mmCIF file with all atom_site columns, C-alpha atoms in Angstrom:
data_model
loop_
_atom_site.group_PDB
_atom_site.id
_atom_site.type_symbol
_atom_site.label_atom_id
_atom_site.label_alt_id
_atom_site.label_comp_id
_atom_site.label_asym_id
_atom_site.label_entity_id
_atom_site.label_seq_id
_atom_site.pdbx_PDB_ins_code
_atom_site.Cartn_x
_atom_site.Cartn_y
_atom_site.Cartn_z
_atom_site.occupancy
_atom_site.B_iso_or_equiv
_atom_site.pdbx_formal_charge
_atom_site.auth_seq_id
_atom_site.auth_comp_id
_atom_site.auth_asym_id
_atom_site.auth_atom_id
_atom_site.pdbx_PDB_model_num
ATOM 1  C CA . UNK A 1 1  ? -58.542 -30.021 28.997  1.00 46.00 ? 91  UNK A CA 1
ATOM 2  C CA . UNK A 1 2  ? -59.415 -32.305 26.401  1.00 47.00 ? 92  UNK A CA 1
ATOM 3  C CA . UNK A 1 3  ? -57.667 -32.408 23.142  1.00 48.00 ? 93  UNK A CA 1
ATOM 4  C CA . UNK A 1 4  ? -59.258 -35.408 20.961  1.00 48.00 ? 94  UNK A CA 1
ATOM 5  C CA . UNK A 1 5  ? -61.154 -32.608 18.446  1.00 45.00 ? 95  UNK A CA 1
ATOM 6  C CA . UNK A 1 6  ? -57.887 -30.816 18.215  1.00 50.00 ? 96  UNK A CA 1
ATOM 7  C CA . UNK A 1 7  ? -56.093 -34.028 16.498  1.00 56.00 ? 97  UNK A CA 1
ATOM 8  C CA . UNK A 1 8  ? -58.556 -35.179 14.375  1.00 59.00 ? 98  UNK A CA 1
ATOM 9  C CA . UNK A 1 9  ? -59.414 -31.805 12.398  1.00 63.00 ? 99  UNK A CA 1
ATOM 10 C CA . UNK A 1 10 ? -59.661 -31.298 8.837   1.00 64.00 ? 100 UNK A CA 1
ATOM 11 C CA . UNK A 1 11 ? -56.874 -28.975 8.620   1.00 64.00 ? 101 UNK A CA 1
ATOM 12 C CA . UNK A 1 12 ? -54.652 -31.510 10.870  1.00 64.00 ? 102 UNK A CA 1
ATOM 13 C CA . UNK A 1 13 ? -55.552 -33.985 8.211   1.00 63.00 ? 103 UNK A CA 1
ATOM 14 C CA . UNK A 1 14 ? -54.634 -31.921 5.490   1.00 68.00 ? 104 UNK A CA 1
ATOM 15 C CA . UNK A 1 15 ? -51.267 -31.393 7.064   1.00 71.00 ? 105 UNK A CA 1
ATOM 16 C CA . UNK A 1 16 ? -50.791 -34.944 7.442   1.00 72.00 ? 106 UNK A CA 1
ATOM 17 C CA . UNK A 1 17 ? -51.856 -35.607 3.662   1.00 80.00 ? 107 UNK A CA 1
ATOM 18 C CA . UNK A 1 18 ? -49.419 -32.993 2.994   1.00 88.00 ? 108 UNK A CA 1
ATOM 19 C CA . UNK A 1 19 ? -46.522 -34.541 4.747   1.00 89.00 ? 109 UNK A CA 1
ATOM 20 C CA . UNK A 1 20 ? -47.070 -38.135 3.590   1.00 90.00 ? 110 UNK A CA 1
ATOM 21 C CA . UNK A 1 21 ? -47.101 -37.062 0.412   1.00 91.00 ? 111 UNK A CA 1
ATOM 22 C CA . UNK A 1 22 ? -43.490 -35.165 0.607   1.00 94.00 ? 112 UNK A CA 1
ATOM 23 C CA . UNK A 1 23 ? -42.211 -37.991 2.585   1.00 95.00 ? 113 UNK A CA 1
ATOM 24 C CA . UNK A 1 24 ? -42.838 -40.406 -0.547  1.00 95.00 ? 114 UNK A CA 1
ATOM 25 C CA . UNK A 1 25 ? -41.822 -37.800 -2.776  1.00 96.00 ? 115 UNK A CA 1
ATOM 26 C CA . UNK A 1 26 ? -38.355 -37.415 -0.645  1.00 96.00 ? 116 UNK A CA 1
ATOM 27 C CA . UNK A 1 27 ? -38.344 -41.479 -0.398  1.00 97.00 ? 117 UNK A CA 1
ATOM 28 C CA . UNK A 1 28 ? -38.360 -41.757 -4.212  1.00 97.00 ? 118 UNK A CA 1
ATOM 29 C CA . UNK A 1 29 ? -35.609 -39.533 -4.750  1.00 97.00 ? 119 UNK A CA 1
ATOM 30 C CA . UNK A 1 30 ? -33.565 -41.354 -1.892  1.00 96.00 ? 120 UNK A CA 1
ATOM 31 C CA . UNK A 1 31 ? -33.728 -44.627 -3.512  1.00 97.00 ? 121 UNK A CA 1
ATOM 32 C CA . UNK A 1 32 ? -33.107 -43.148 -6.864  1.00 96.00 ? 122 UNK A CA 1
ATOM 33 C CA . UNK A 1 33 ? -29.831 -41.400 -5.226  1.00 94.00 ? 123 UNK A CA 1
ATOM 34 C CA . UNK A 1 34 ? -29.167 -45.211 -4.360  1.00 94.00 ? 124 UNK A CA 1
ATOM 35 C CA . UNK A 1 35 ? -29.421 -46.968 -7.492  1.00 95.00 ? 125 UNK A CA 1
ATOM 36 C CA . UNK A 1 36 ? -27.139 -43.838 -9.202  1.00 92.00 ? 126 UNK A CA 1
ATOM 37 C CA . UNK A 1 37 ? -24.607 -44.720 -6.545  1.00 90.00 ? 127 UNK A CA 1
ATOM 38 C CA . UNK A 1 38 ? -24.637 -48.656 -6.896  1.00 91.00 ? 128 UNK A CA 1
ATOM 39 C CA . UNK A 1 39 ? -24.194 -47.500 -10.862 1.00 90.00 ? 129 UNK A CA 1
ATOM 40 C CA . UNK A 1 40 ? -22.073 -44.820 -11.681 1.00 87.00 ? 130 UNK A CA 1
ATOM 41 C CA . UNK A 1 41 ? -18.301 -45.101 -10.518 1.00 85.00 ? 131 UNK A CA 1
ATOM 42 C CA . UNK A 1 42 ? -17.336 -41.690 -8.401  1.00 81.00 ? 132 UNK A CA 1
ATOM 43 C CA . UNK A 1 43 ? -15.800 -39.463 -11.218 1.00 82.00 ? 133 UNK A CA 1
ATOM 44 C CA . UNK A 1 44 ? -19.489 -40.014 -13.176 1.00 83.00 ? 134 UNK A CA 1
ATOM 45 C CA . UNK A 1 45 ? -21.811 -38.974 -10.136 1.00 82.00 ? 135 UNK A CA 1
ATOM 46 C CA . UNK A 1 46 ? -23.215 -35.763 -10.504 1.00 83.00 ? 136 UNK A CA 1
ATOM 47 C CA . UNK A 1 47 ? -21.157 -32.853 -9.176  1.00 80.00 ? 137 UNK A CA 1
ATOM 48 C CA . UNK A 1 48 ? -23.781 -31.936 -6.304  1.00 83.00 ? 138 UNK A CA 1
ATOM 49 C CA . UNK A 1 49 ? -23.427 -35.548 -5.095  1.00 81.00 ? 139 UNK A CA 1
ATOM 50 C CA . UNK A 1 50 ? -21.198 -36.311 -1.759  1.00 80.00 ? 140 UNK A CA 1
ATOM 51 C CA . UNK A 1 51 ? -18.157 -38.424 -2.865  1.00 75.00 ? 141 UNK A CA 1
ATOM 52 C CA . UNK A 1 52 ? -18.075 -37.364 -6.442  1.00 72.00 ? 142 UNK A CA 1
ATOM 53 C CA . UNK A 1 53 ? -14.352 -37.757 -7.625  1.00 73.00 ? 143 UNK A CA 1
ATOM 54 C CA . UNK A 1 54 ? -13.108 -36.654 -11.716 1.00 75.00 ? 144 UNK A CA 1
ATOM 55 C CA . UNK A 1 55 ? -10.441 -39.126 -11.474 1.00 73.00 ? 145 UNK A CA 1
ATOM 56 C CA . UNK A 1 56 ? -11.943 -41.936 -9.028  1.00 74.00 ? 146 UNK A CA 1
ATOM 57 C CA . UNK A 1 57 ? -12.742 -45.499 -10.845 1.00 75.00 ? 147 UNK A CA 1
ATOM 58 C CA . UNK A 1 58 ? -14.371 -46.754 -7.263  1.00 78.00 ? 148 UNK A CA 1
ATOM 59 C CA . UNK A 1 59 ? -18.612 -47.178 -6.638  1.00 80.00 ? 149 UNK A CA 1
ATOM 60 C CA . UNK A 1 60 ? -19.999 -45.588 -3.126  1.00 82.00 ? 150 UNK A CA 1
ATOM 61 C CA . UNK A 1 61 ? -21.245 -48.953 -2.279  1.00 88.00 ? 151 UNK A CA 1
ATOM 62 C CA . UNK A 1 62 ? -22.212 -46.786 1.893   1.00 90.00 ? 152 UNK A CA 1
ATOM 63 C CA . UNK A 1 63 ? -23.074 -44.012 0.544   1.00 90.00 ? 153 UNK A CA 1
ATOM 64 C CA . UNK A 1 64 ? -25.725 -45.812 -1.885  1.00 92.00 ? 154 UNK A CA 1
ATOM 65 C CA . UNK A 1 65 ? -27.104 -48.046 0.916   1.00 95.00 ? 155 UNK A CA 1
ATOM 66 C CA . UNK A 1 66 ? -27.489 -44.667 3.340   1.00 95.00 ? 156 UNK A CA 1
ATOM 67 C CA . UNK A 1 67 ? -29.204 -43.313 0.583   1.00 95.00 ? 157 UNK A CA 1
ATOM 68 C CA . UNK A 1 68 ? -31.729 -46.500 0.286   1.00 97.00 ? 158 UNK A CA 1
ATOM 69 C CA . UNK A 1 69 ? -32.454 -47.172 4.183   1.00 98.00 ? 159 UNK A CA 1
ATOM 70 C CA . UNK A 1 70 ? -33.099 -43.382 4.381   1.00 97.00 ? 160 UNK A CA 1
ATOM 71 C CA . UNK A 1 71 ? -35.666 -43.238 1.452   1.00 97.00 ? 161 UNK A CA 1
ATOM 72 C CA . UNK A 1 72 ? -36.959 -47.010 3.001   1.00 97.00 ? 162 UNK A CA 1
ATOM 73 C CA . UNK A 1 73 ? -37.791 -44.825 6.135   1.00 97.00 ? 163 UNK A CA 1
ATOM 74 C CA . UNK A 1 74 ? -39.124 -42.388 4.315   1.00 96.00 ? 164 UNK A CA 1
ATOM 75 C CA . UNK A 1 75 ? -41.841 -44.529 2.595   1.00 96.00 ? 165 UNK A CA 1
ATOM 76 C CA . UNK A 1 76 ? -42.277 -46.435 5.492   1.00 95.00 ? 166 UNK A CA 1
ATOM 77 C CA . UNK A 1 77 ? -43.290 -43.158 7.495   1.00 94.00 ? 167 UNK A CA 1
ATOM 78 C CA . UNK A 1 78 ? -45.140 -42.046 4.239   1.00 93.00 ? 168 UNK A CA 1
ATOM 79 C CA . UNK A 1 79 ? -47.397 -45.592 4.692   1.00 92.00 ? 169 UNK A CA 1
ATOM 80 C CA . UNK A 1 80 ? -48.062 -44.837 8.462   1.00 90.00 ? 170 UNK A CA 1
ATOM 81 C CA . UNK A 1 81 ? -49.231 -41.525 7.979   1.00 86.00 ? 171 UNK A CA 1
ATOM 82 C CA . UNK A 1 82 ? -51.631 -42.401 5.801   1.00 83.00 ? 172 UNK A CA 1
ATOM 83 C CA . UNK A 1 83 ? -53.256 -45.487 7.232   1.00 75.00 ? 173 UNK A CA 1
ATOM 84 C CA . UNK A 1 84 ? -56.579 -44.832 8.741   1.00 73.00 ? 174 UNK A CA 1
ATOM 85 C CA . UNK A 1 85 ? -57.315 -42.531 11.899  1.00 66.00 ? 175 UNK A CA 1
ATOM 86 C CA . UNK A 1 86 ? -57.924 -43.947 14.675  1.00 68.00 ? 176 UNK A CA 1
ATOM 87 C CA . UNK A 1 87 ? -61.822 -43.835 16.395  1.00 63.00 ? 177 UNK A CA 1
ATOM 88 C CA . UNK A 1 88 ? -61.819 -42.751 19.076  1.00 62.00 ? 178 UNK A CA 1
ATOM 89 C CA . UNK A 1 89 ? -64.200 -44.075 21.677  1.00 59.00 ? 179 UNK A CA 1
ATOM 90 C CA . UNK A 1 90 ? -67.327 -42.198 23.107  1.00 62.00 ? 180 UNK A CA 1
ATOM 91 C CA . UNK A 1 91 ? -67.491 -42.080 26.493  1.00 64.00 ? 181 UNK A CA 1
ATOM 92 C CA . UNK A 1 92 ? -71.206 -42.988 27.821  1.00 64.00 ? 182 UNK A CA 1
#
């Protein structure tokens, strides 16, 4: 069974526009979550944030570079997905 006009079809595309799209959106936010990390000292990070701490003076230096390599993949995946397709050859 041959499968080549099953990966290349508009509404596969659309998916994948749709995906790369959240995966910059998500990879954004990540390194935004960083650079509030590297900032803010625990007892001013935002409640919903891990390691937030009322009385803590100390950064999340780990939790800030998580934060960044996970957004880098993010974007990185993002810029993959949206390269060109691939032709595929005809066979003759």
């Amino acid at each position: 069974m041959r499968t080549e006009h099953l990966l290349a079809g508009p509404a596969v595309l659309a998916g994948l526009a749709v995906l790369a799209g959240l995966a910059v959106l998500a990879g954004l936010v990540l390194v935004a979550v960083a650079v509030v990390y590297w900032a803010e000292p625990a007892r001013s990070l935002p409640s919903v944030f891990p390691g937030h701490d009322a009385g803590s003076t100390h950064h999340h230096a780990k939790h800030g570079i998580a934060a960044f390599l996970v957004g880098l993949a993010c974007l990185v995946f993002a810029w993959f997905r949206s390269g060109p397709t691939r032709a595929t050859a005809t066979p003759t």
